[in-house]
Coordinates of C-alpha atoms in Angstrom, one line a residue:
Chain A
X1 CA -24.5 30.7 -75.8
X2 CA -27.6 31.4 -73.7
X3 CA -25.9 31.0 -70.3
X4 CA -22.9 33.1 -71.5
X5 CA -25.2 35.8 -72.8
X6 CA -27.0 36.1 -69.5
X7 CA -23.9 36.1 -67.4
X8 CA -22.6 39.2 -69.2
X9 CA -25.7 41.2 -68.1
X10 CA -24.6 44.2 -65.9
X11 CA -27.3 45.8 -63.7
X12 CA -26.8 49.3 -62.5
X13 CA -28.8 52.2 -60.9
X14 CA -29.2 55.3 -63.1
X15 CA -29.7 57.5 -60.1
X16 CA -32.7 56.8 -57.9
X17 CA -35.3 56.9 -60.7
X18 CA -33.8 54.5 -63.3
X19 CA -32.3 51.1 -63.6
X20 CA -30.0 50.5 -66.5
X21 CA -29.1 47.0 -67.7
X22 CA -26.3 46.3 -70.2
X23 CA -27.1 42.9 -71.7
X24 CA -23.9 42.7 -73.7
X25 CA -21.0 44.9 -74.6
X26 CA -21.2 43.8 -78.2
X27 CA -24.0 44.5 -80.6
X28 CA -25.8 41.4 -81.9
X29 CA -29.3 40.5 -82.9
X30 CA -29.4 38.1 -80.0
X31 CA -28.6 40.8 -77.4
X32 CA -31.1 43.1 -79.1
X33 CA -33.8 40.5 -79.2
X34 CA -33.3 39.8 -75.5
X35 CA -33.8 43.5 -74.8
X36 CA -37.1 43.5 -76.8
X37 CA -38.4 40.3 -75.1
X38 CA -37.5 41.6 -71.6
X39 CA -39.1 45.0 -72.3
X40 CA -42.2 43.3 -73.6
X41 CA -42.5 41.1 -70.5
X42 CA -41.9 44.0 -68.2
X43 CA -44.7 45.9 -69.9
X44 CA -47.1 42.9 -69.6
X45 CA -46.4 42.6 -65.9
X46 CA -47.7 46.2 -65.4
X47 CA -45.5 46.5 -62.3
X48 CA -46.8 49.5 -60.3
X49 CA -44.3 52.4 -60.2
X50 CA -42.8 51.8 -63.7
X51 CA -42.9 55.0 -65.8
X52 CA -41.3 53.8 -69.0
X53 CA -39.4 50.9 -70.5
X54 CA -36.7 51.7 -73.1
X55 CA -35.2 48.7 -75.0
X56 CA -32.0 49.7 -76.7
X57 CA -29.5 47.9 -79.0
X58 CA -27.8 45.6 -76.4
X59 CA -29.2 47.1 -73.2
X60 CA -32.4 48.5 -71.8
X61 CA -33.5 50.9 -69.1
X62 CA -36.5 51.2 -66.9
X63 CA -37.7 54.6 -65.5
X64 CA -39.7 54.3 -62.2
X65 CA -41.0 56.2 -59.3
X66 CA -39.0 55.1 -56.1
X67 CA -41.9 56.5 -54.0
X68 CA -44.0 53.6 -55.3
X69 CA -41.5 50.8 -55.7
X70 CA -38.2 50.4 -53.9
X71 CA -35.3 50.3 -56.4
X72 CA -33.9 47.1 -54.9
X73 CA -37.3 45.3 -55.2
X74 CA -37.6 46.4 -58.9
X75 CA -34.0 45.3 -59.5
X76 CA -34.9 41.8 -58.2
X77 CA -38.0 41.7 -60.4
X78 CA -36.0 42.6 -63.5
X79 CA -33.4 39.9 -62.8
X80 CA -36.3 37.4 -62.5
X81 CA -37.8 38.5 -65.8
X82 CA -34.3 38.3 -67.4
X83 CA -34.0 34.7 -66.2
X84 CA -37.5 33.9 -67.5
X85 CA -36.7 35.3 -70.9
X86 CA -33.5 33.4 -71.2
X87 CA -31.9 33.5 -74.6
X88 CA -35.2 34.7 -76.2
X89 CA -34.6 32.3 -79.1
X90 CA -38.2 31.3 -79.3
X91 CA -39.8 34.5 -78.3
X92 CA -42.6 35.2 -80.8
X93 CA -42.5 38.9 -81.8
X94 CA -45.5 40.3 -83.5
X95 CA -44.2 43.1 -85.6
X96 CA -44.3 44.8 -89.0
X97 CA -42.3 44.7 -92.1
X98 CA -42.2 48.1 -93.7
X99 CA -40.9 49.2 -97.1
X100 CA -39.0 52.5 -97.0
X101 CA -38.4 54.2 -100.4
X102 CA -35.0 55.7 -100.6
X103 CA -33.6 58.1 -103.1
X104 CA -29.9 57.2 -102.8
X105 CA -27.3 59.7 -104.0
X106 CA -29.9 62.5 -103.8
X107 CA -29.0 66.2 -104.3
X108 CA -29.9 67.4 -100.8
X109 CA -27.6 65.1 -98.8
X110 CA -25.0 65.6 -101.5
X111 CA -25.1 69.4 -101.0
X112 CA -24.9 68.8 -97.2
X113 CA -22.0 66.4 -97.4
X114 CA -20.0 68.7 -99.7
X115 CA -20.4 71.5 -97.0
X116 CA -18.8 69.2 -94.4
X117 CA -15.9 67.6 -96.3
X118 CA -13.4 69.0 -93.9
X119 CA -14.9 66.7 -91.2
X120 CA -14.7 63.5 -93.3
X121 CA -12.1 60.7 -93.4
X122 CA -12.1 60.9 -97.2
X123 CA -12.7 64.5 -98.3
X124 CA -12.0 63.8 -101.9
X125 CA -14.9 61.2 -102.3
X126 CA -18.6 61.2 -101.4
X127 CA -20.0 59.3 -98.4
X128 CA -21.3 56.6 -100.7
X129 CA -18.0 56.2 -102.6
X130 CA -16.1 56.0 -99.3
X131 CA -18.6 53.4 -97.8
X132 CA -18.4 51.3 -101.0
X133 CA -14.6 51.4 -101.0
X134 CA -14.0 50.4 -97.3
X135 CA -16.6 47.6 -97.6
X136 CA -14.7 46.1 -100.5
X137 CA -17.4 46.9 -103.1
X138 CA -16.3 48.1 -106.5
X139 CA -19.1 50.7 -107.1
X140 CA -21.7 52.9 -105.4
X141 CA -24.3 50.8 -107.2
X142 CA -23.0 47.6 -105.6
X143 CA -23.1 49.3 -102.2
X144 CA -26.7 50.5 -102.7
X145 CA -27.6 46.9 -103.7
X146 CA -26.0 45.6 -100.5
X147 CA -27.7 48.3 -98.4
X148 CA -31.2 47.7 -99.9
X149 CA -30.8 44.0 -100.6
X150 CA -31.6 42.7 -97.1
X151 CA -34.0 43.8 -94.4
X152 CA -32.9 45.8 -91.2
X153 CA -34.2 45.3 -87.7
X154 CA -35.2 48.4 -85.7
X155 CA -33.0 47.7 -82.7
X156 CA -33.8 51.0 -80.8
X157 CA -35.8 54.2 -81.3
X158 CA -34.3 57.4 -79.9
X159 CA -31.6 60.0 -79.7
X160 CA -34.3 62.4 -80.9
X161 CA -38.0 61.8 -81.3
X162 CA -38.7 58.8 -83.5
X163 CA -35.3 58.1 -84.9
X164 CA -34.8 54.4 -85.7
X165 CA -31.5 52.6 -85.3
X166 CA -31.4 49.8 -87.8
X167 CA -29.3 46.6 -87.6
X168 CA -28.8 44.7 -90.8
X169 CA -30.3 41.2 -90.8
X170 CA -27.4 39.4 -92.4
X171 CA -24.5 37.3 -90.9
X172 CA -21.9 39.6 -89.4
X173 CA -19.4 39.0 -92.2
X174 CA -21.8 40.6 -94.6
X175 CA -22.9 43.5 -92.5
X176 CA -21.9 46.9 -93.8
X177 CA -19.7 48.8 -91.5
X178 CA -18.6 52.5 -91.9
X179 CA -17.1 54.7 -89.3
X180 CA -18.9 58.0 -88.3
X181 CA -17.6 61.3 -89.5
X182 CA -14.3 62.4 -87.8
X183 CA -16.2 65.4 -86.3
X184 CA -20.0 65.6 -86.3
X185 CA -21.8 67.9 -88.8
X186 CA -23.9 70.7 -87.5
X187 CA -26.6 70.0 -90.1
X188 CA -28.3 66.9 -91.6
X189 CA -31.4 67.1 -93.8
X190 CA -34.6 65.6 -92.2
X191 CA -35.2 62.0 -93.4
X192 CA -31.6 61.4 -94.4
X193 CA -30.6 57.7 -94.4
X194 CA -27.5 57.7 -92.3
X195 CA -24.9 55.0 -91.3
X196 CA -22.4 54.9 -88.4
X197 CA -20.5 51.8 -87.3
X198 CA -22.9 48.8 -88.0
X199 CA -26.1 50.9 -87.7
X200 CA -28.1 52.6 -90.3
X201 CA -30.7 55.2 -89.2
X202 CA -33.3 57.6 -90.5
X203 CA -32.9 61.1 -89.2
X204 CA -36.4 62.1 -88.0
X205 CA -35.7 65.8 -87.8
X206 CA -33.1 68.2 -89.3
X207 CA -30.1 68.7 -87.0
X208 CA -26.6 67.7 -86.0
X209 CA -25.3 64.3 -86.9
X210 CA -22.2 62.2 -87.4
X211 CA -23.4 59.3 -89.5
X212 CA -22.5 59.0 -93.2
X213 CA -25.3 60.1 -95.5
X214 CA -26.4 57.8 -98.3
X215 CA -29.8 59.2 -99.4
X216 CA -33.1 60.5 -98.4
X217 CA -36.6 59.1 -98.0
X218 CA -39.7 61.1 -99.1
X219 CA -41.7 59.5 -96.2
X220 CA -42.1 61.4 -92.9
X221 CA -41.4 59.2 -89.9
X222 CA -42.2 61.9 -87.3
X223 CA -45.4 63.9 -87.6
X224 CA -46.2 66.0 -84.5
X225 CA -49.3 67.4 -86.2
X226 CA -50.5 63.9 -87.1
X227 CA -51.5 64.9 -90.6
X228 CA -50.8 61.7 -92.4
X229 CA -53.0 58.5 -91.9
X230 CA -50.0 56.4 -90.6
X231 CA -49.8 58.9 -87.7
X232 CA -53.5 58.9 -86.8
X233 CA -52.8 57.1 -83.4
X234 CA -49.3 58.5 -82.6
X235 CA -46.9 61.1 -83.9
X236 CA -44.0 58.6 -84.2
X237 CA -44.0 55.9 -86.8
X238 CA -41.3 53.4 -85.8
X239 CA -41.3 51.0 -82.8
X240 CA -38.4 48.9 -81.6
X241 CA -38.8 45.6 -83.4
X242 CA -40.1 46.9 -86.7
X243 CA -38.4 45.4 -89.7
X244 CA -37.4 47.7 -92.5
X245 CA -36.7 47.0 -96.2
X246 CA -35.2 49.9 -98.2
X247 CA -36.3 50.2 -101.8
X248 CA -34.2 52.4 -104.1
X249 CA -36.2 55.0 -106.0
X250 CA -35.3 57.7 -108.6
X251 CA -36.1 61.4 -108.6
X252 CA -39.4 60.9 -110.5
X253 CA -40.7 58.5 -107.9
X254 CA -39.4 60.6 -105.1
X255 CA -41.4 63.6 -106.4
X256 CA -44.5 61.4 -106.7
X257 CA -44.2 60.3 -103.1
X258 CA -43.6 63.9 -102.0
X259 CA -46.8 65.0 -103.8
X260 CA -48.7 62.3 -101.9
X261 CA -47.2 63.5 -98.6
X262 CA -48.2 67.1 -99.5
X263 CA -51.8 65.9 -100.3
X264 CA -51.9 64.0 -97.0
X265 CA -52.4 60.7 -98.8
X266 CA -49.1 59.0 -98.3
X267 CA -49.0 55.6 -96.5
X268 CA -46.1 53.2 -95.9
X269 CA -46.4 49.9 -97.6
X270 CA -46.3 47.4 -94.6
X271 CA -47.5 44.0 -93.4
X272 CA -47.8 42.4 -90.0
X273 CA -45.3 39.5 -89.5
X274 CA -44.2 37.2 -86.7
X275 CA -40.5 37.0 -86.0
X276 CA -38.7 34.2 -84.3
X277 CA -34.9 34.6 -83.7
X278 CA -34.2 30.9 -83.8
X279 CA -35.8 30.5 -87.2
X280 CA -34.0 33.6 -88.6
X281 CA -30.6 32.4 -87.3
X282 CA -30.9 28.9 -88.7
X283 CA -31.3 30.3 -92.3
X284 CA -31.1 34.1 -92.6
X285 CA -31.3 34.3 -96.4
X286 CA -34.3 31.9 -96.6
X287 CA -36.0 33.7 -93.7
X288 CA -35.5 37.1 -95.4
X289 CA -37.0 35.7 -98.6
X290 CA -40.0 34.7 -96.6
X291 CA -40.2 38.3 -95.1
X292 CA -40.1 39.7 -98.7
X293 CA -43.0 37.4 -99.7
X294 CA -45.0 38.6 -96.7
X295 CA -44.3 42.2 -97.7
X296 CA -45.1 41.8 -101.4
X297 CA -47.5 38.9 -101.5
X298 CA -51.3 39.2 -101.1
Chain B
X1 CA -58.1 87.1 -73.1
X2 CA -54.4 86.5 -72.9
X3 CA -50.9 87.8 -72.3
X4 CA -49.1 89.6 -75.1
X5 CA -45.4 89.0 -75.5
X6 CA -43.8 92.4 -75.9
X7 CA -40.2 91.1 -75.7
X8 CA -39.6 87.4 -75.5
X9 CA -36.4 87.3 -73.4
X10 CA -33.5 85.0 -74.3
X11 CA -35.1 81.6 -74.1
X12 CA -38.6 81.7 -72.6
X13 CA -40.7 78.5 -72.9
X14 CA -43.9 77.1 -71.5
X15 CA -43.3 74.2 -69.1
X16 CA -45.2 72.0 -66.6
X17 CA -44.3 68.8 -64.8
X18 CA -43.4 67.1 -68.0
X19 CA -44.4 64.4 -70.4
X20 CA -43.5 61.0 -69.1
X21 CA -43.8 57.6 -70.8
X22 CA -42.4 58.3 -74.3
X23 CA -38.7 58.2 -73.7
X24 CA -38.6 54.8 -75.3
X25 CA -39.3 56.4 -78.7
X26 CA -36.9 59.3 -78.1
X27 CA -39.3 61.9 -76.5
X28 CA -37.8 63.2 -73.3
X29 CA -39.8 64.3 -70.3
X30 CA -39.2 68.1 -70.8
X31 CA -41.0 70.1 -68.1
X32 CA -39.6 72.8 -65.8
X33 CA -36.0 72.2 -65.1
X34 CA -36.2 73.4 -61.5
X35 CA -39.4 71.5 -60.5
X36 CA -39.3 72.9 -56.9
X37 CA -39.5 76.6 -58.0
X38 CA -42.1 75.6 -60.6
X39 CA -44.3 74.1 -58.0
X40 CA -43.9 77.0 -55.6
X41 CA -44.9 79.5 -58.4
X42 CA -48.2 77.5 -59.0
X43 CA -49.0 77.1 -55.3
X44 CA -48.5 80.9 -54.8
X45 CA -51.2 81.8 -57.3
X46 CA -53.6 79.1 -56.2
X47 CA -53.1 77.0 -59.4
X48 CA -53.3 73.3 -59.9
X49 CA -49.8 72.0 -59.2
X50 CA -49.3 70.9 -62.8
X51 CA -50.4 74.2 -64.4
X52 CA -48.1 75.4 -67.2
X53 CA -45.8 78.4 -66.4
X54 CA -43.2 80.4 -68.1
X55 CA -39.6 79.3 -67.7
X56 CA -37.3 82.3 -68.4
X57 CA -33.6 81.6 -68.9
X58 CA -30.9 84.2 -68.1
X59 CA -33.0 87.1 -69.4
X60 CA -36.7 87.7 -68.7
X61 CA -39.4 88.7 -71.1
X62 CA -41.7 91.7 -71.1
X63 CA -45.4 90.9 -71.0
X64 CA -48.6 92.9 -71.3
X65 CA -51.6 91.5 -69.5
X66 CA -54.9 91.8 -71.4
X67 CA -56.9 90.6 -68.3
X68 CA -56.7 90.7 -64.6
X69 CA -54.7 87.9 -63.0
X70 CA -52.5 86.8 -60.1
X71 CA -48.8 86.4 -60.7
X72 CA -45.9 84.9 -58.9
X73 CA -42.2 84.8 -59.8
X74 CA -39.8 82.2 -58.3
X75 CA -36.5 80.5 -59.0
X76 CA -33.5 82.5 -60.2
X77 CA -33.2 86.1 -58.9
X78 CA -34.6 88.3 -61.6
X79 CA -36.8 90.8 -59.9
X80 CA -40.1 91.5 -61.5
X81 CA -41.3 95.0 -62.2
X82 CA -45.0 95.8 -62.7
X83 CA -45.3 99.0 -64.8
X84 CA -41.8 99.8 -63.7
X85 CA -42.3 99.2 -60.0
X86 CA -40.2 96.5 -58.3
X87 CA -42.3 93.6 -57.0
X88 CA -41.2 90.9 -54.6
X89 CA -39.9 87.4 -55.6
X90 CA -41.6 84.2 -54.1
X91 CA -44.7 86.3 -53.4
X92 CA -48.1 86.5 -55.2
X93 CA -49.3 89.8 -56.5
X94 CA -52.2 91.1 -58.6
X95 CA -52.0 92.5 -62.1
X96 CA -54.7 94.4 -64.0
X97 CA -55.6 94.4 -67.7
X98 CA -53.1 96.7 -69.5
X99 CA -50.3 96.2 -66.9
X100 CA -46.8 95.5 -68.1
X101 CA -44.5 92.9 -66.4
X102 CA -40.8 93.2 -67.0
X103 CA -37.7 91.8 -65.3
X104 CA -34.4 93.2 -63.9
X105 CA -31.2 91.6 -65.0
X106 CA -30.4 88.2 -63.5
X107 CA -28.6 88.4 -60.2
X108 CA -28.2 84.8 -59.1
X109 CA -29.4 81.4 -60.5
X110 CA -30.3 80.7 -64.2
X111 CA -34.0 80.0 -64.5
X112 CA -37.0 82.0 -63.3
X113 CA -40.6 80.8 -63.2
X114 CA -43.6 83.0 -63.8
X115 CA -47.0 81.5 -62.8
X116 CA -50.2 83.2 -63.8
X117 CA -53.5 82.2 -62.1
X118 CA -55.4 79.8 -64.4
X119 CA -52.1 78.7 -66.0
X120 CA -50.9 79.1 -69.6
X121 CA -53.5 77.3 -71.6
X122 CA -51.7 75.9 -74.6
X123 CA -52.8 72.5 -76.0
X124 CA -51.9 69.4 -74.1
X125 CA -49.8 67.1 -76.2
X126 CA -49.1 63.5 -74.9
X127 CA -50.2 64.6 -71.5
X128 CA -48.2 67.8 -71.1
X129 CA -48.1 71.4 -72.2
X130 CA -44.3 71.5 -72.0
X131 CA -42.2 72.6 -75.0
X132 CA -39.9 69.9 -76.5
X133 CA -37.7 72.1 -78.6
X134 CA -35.9 69.4 -80.6
X135 CA -39.2 67.8 -81.6
X136 CA -40.7 71.3 -82.2
X137 CA -44.0 70.5 -80.4
X138 CA -45.6 71.4 -77.1
X139 CA -45.4 74.8 -75.5
X140 CA -46.4 77.7 -77.7
X141 CA -46.5 76.4 -81.3
X142 CA -43.5 74.1 -80.6
X143 CA -41.0 76.9 -80.0
X144 CA -39.7 79.5 -77.5
X145 CA -41.7 82.7 -77.2
X146 CA -41.4 85.4 -79.8
X147 CA -42.5 89.0 -79.9
X148 CA -46.2 89.4 -80.5
X149 CA -47.3 86.0 -79.3
X150 CA -50.6 85.9 -77.5
X151 CA -50.5 83.4 -74.7
X152 CA -53.9 82.1 -73.7
X153 CA -54.7 81.9 -70.0
X154 CA -56.9 79.2 -68.4
X155 CA -60.1 79.9 -66.5
X156 CA -59.4 81.4 -63.2
X157 CA -61.8 80.8 -60.4
X158 CA -59.8 81.7 -57.3
X159 CA -59.7 85.1 -55.8
X160 CA -56.4 86.8 -54.9
X161 CA -54.8 85.6 -51.7
X162 CA -51.4 87.2 -50.8
X163 CA -49.1 84.3 -50.3
X164 CA -45.3 84.3 -49.8
X165 CA -42.8 81.5 -49.5
X166 CA -41.0 81.6 -46.1
X167 CA -37.3 82.5 -46.4
X168 CA -36.2 79.0 -45.3
X169 CA -38.2 77.4 -48.1
X170 CA -36.7 79.5 -50.9
X171 CA -33.8 78.1 -52.9
X172 CA -30.2 79.0 -52.2
X173 CA -27.5 79.8 -54.7
X174 CA -24.1 78.7 -53.3
X175 CA -20.9 79.9 -54.9
X176 CA -19.8 76.3 -55.3
X177 CA -22.4 73.7 -55.8
X178 CA -22.0 70.0 -54.8
X179 CA -23.9 67.7 -56.9
X180 CA -24.5 64.1 -55.7
X181 CA -24.0 61.4 -58.1
X182 CA -24.6 57.6 -58.1
X183 CA -21.8 56.0 -60.0
X184 CA -22.4 52.9 -62.1
X185 CA -23.4 52.4 -65.7
X186 CA -20.2 52.3 -67.7
X187 CA -17.9 53.8 -65.0
X188 CA -15.8 50.6 -65.2
X189 CA -14.4 51.9 -68.5
X190 CA -12.7 54.8 -66.8
X191 CA -9.1 54.5 -65.7
X192 CA -8.5 54.7 -61.9
X193 CA -7.0 58.1 -62.4
X194 CA -10.0 59.2 -64.5
X195 CA -12.3 58.2 -61.8
X196 CA -10.3 60.0 -59.1
X197 CA -10.1 63.2 -61.3
X198 CA -13.9 63.2 -61.6
X199 CA -14.3 63.7 -57.9
X200 CA -11.2 65.8 -57.2
X201 CA -11.7 68.4 -60.0
X202 CA -13.6 71.6 -59.4
X203 CA -15.6 71.8 -62.6
X204 CA -16.5 75.0 -64.5
X205 CA -19.8 75.0 -66.4
X206 CA -19.3 76.0 -70.0
X207 CA -21.7 78.1 -72.0
X208 CA -23.0 74.9 -73.5
X209 CA -25.7 74.6 -70.9
X210 CA -29.3 74.3 -72.0
X211 CA -32.4 72.2 -71.5
X212 CA -30.7 69.2 -73.2
X213 CA -27.5 69.2 -71.1
X214 CA -24.8 70.9 -69.1
X215 CA -21.2 70.6 -70.3
X216 CA -18.3 71.2 -67.9
X217 CA -14.6 71.7 -68.2
X218 CA -11.8 71.1 -65.7
X219 CA -9.7 68.1 -66.4
X220 CA -9.4 65.1 -68.6
X221 CA -11.0 61.8 -67.7
X222 CA -9.2 59.0 -69.4
X223 CA -10.9 55.8 -70.5
X224 CA -9.2 52.4 -70.5
X225 CA -7.8 51.6 -73.9
X226 CA -9.3 48.3 -75.1
X227 CA -10.3 46.5 -78.2
X228 CA -13.7 48.1 -78.9
X229 CA -16.7 45.7 -78.9
X230 CA -18.4 45.1 -82.2
X231 CA -20.9 47.9 -82.9
X232 CA -19.2 50.4 -80.6
X233 CA -17.4 53.4 -82.1
X234 CA -13.6 53.5 -82.2
X235 CA -13.0 55.9 -79.3
X236 CA -12.5 54.3 -75.8
X237 CA -15.4 56.5 -74.6
X238 CA -17.7 54.9 -77.1
X239 CA -20.2 52.1 -76.4
X240 CA -22.8 50.3 -78.4
X241 CA -25.6 53.0 -78.5
X242 CA -27.7 52.7 -75.4
X243 CA -30.5 54.6 -73.6
X244 CA -29.3 57.5 -71.6
X245 CA -30.7 57.9 -68.1
X246 CA -32.1 61.4 -67.4
X247 CA -29.3 63.0 -65.3
X248 CA -26.6 60.7 -66.6
X249 CA -23.1 62.0 -67.1
X250 CA -21.2 61.2 -70.3
X251 CA -17.7 62.2 -71.2
X252 CA -17.2 62.2 -75.0
X253 CA -13.5 61.6 -75.8
X254 CA -12.8 61.8 -72.1
X255 CA -12.8 65.6 -72.3
X256 CA -15.9 67.5 -71.1
X257 CA -18.5 65.8 -68.9
X258 CA -22.1 66.4 -69.9
X259 CA -25.1 66.1 -67.6
X260 CA -28.3 65.3 -69.5
X261 CA -31.3 67.3 -68.2
X262 CA -35.0 67.2 -69.0
X263 CA -34.8 67.6 -72.8
X264 CA -32.2 64.9 -73.0
X265 CA -31.3 63.1 -76.1
X266 CA -32.6 59.7 -75.2
X267 CA -29.7 57.6 -76.3
X268 CA -26.4 57.4 -78.0
X269 CA -22.9 56.0 -78.1
X270 CA -21.0 57.7 -75.3
X271 CA -20.3 55.9 -72.0
X272 CA -22.2 57.2 -69.1
X273 CA -20.2 57.1 -65.8
X274 CA -22.9 57.9 -63.3
X275 CA -26.2 59.7 -62.7
X276 CA -27.2 62.9 -60.8
X277 CA -29.6 61.9 -58.0
X278 CA -33.2 63.2 -58.5
X279 CA -33.0 65.5 -55.5
X280 CA -30.1 67.5 -57.1
X281 CA -31.5 68.0 -60.6
X282 CA -33.2 71.3 -59.6
X283 CA -29.8 72.7 -58.4
X284 CA -28.1 71.8 -61.6
X285 CA -30.8 73.8 -63.5
X286 CA -30.0 76.9 -61.5
X287 CA -26.3 77.0 -62.4
X288 CA -24.8 79.6 -64.7
X289 CA -21.9 79.3 -67.2
X290 CA -18.6 79.8 -65.4
X291 CA -20.1 78.7 -62.0
X292 CA -18.2 76.0 -60.1
X293 CA -19.4 72.4 -59.4
X294 CA -18.0 69.5 -57.6
X295 CA -19.4 65.9 -57.8
X296 CA -19.9 63.8 -54.7
X297 CA -20.4 60.1 -54.8
X298 CA -23.4 58.7 -52.9
X299 CA -25.0 55.2 -52.7
X300 CA -28.6 54.2 -53.2
X301 CA -29.6 54.7 -49.6
X302 CA -28.1 58.2 -49.5
X303 CA -29.9 59.0 -52.7
X304 CA -33.2 57.8 -51.3
X305 CA -32.6 59.7 -48.1
X306 CA -32.0 62.9 -50.1
X307 CA -35.2 62.3 -52.1
X308 CA -37.1 61.8 -48.8
X309 CA -35.7 65.1 -47.5
X310 CA -36.8 66.9 -50.7
X311 CA -40.3 65.3 -50.5
X312 CA -40.5 66.6 -46.9
X313 CA -39.5 70.1 -48.0
X314 CA -42.2 70.0 -50.7
X315 CA -44.7 68.9 -48.1
X316 CA -43.7 71.9 -45.9
X317 CA -44.0 74.2 -49.0
X318 CA -47.6 72.9 -49.6
X319 CA -48.5 73.5 -46.0
X320 CA -47.0 77.0 -45.9
X321 CA -49.0 78.0 -49.0
X322 CA -52.3 76.2 -48.4
X323 CA -55.3 78.5 -48.8

């Protein structure tokens, strides 16, 4: 698999200030993990002229100053780093597992989805009912259980400031898949839990969006004023590589968390963990149980 | 002491060179969209090259100065008036406390830059004073200017020197602009005919043209129909969500190409077919809706030569405006 994975990489210039590398056409945890490992190694090398390194789902890009490093020289360095990383199976990622409380089926995303029924594949049902049905689940409750039952890997951060793309850490046949809206909405509440294709996301700000809406989290993930303790160092909470576990909450708990946010006391429940792709792939369910123990143990 | 905003104009924001290094978490560079005119404005008033200025889009503001200052206006042709009297573009001039600065209607171009000696002194966030509108931070309180805002001005040590940018170093506004593009990225997903259409069409800029991106109409660019890869959307123009290069061109549904500019969304699921070279991003910023654009393919060497040429022009500008 590793040789094949590498041979699909496609290098391209994004103008004279960026190099774009498509690692795979398909989404997979393997391709994403390669992007993470390559980005990490590029940062460690501290190559003069590099302005930013952006790992994405199955690709990455590097922003650079061509007055400092010639694009062809940088391209060669990137190819060498790619070879060094190889399949990234044993790359040891130090990351975090984070619990994200979610009020599924909340009144705010419900109000919003009702306003945009004319843009939806299934105008007569809610986004959750539709998602349950096309994934072969017999109820919204069963869908919520599947959505919150296994962790998700932050495969990319972006679109707008701090928005995490989340890829479900289960074998492909168990991954939830739901198409985007037929036409994008012009409005999405901030902190909506969305889903499009195989990705879930958390909308960091209010705005346009085309992902299905399942619920809302009380926890800010983007805080430009850096008011909450989790944002003391930086205004954005998520990093590529973070592992997310959703936990369903009810209205009462939602309101409690919101009060904590208002008081400036809210903190995410999180733990540092080490992640190795080879260990995960050999036993995903067992590995995820271990992650849950790391999150909830002492 | 400060500048009071009497009328805000249509979309006036505070910008500098931009905020680099945070695109990997979705924060785009922002900064003046026409960096050349921005630099000229600062050099004219004797500012640090990265001082924050006003970027005025389509319609200028009306400002009241509460202190003496030196001002310069560059970029799109929107003539400044000081207490009603027309003042020259691309030339520094003095203003006194109590003076009012207003602007004539836009003649050519799209974005005018107003530099004030000392610079607009809003807080530096992640290394820049530039507004990032989608994130609602930077600039003046994270938004475009509004009536009544008081813009703080930085300390101003230098005395007034009358400076003017020589004619040949001012920007031009051709009827039809040619934008040079390096193809690549996902251009292999376009049909042969789609690729040909991209270069043979004279594109019209739509009103959807702002700091995020510029959307054009003119013809359809078909993508090859294929079995979509796992994780990509169902339309042939969809890819597994990826990072978008600044200046990259995407064509959602094959219909209307969009050039992403300095407030770019940092990633998404539409195939990008090429990228505007760095030397031509300023020219894109100065186009108005309904203006005509053609795209020209260049290779890396040509892009670097164009960049070199632009760098030399900037060196001449610095020399011409040296104190």
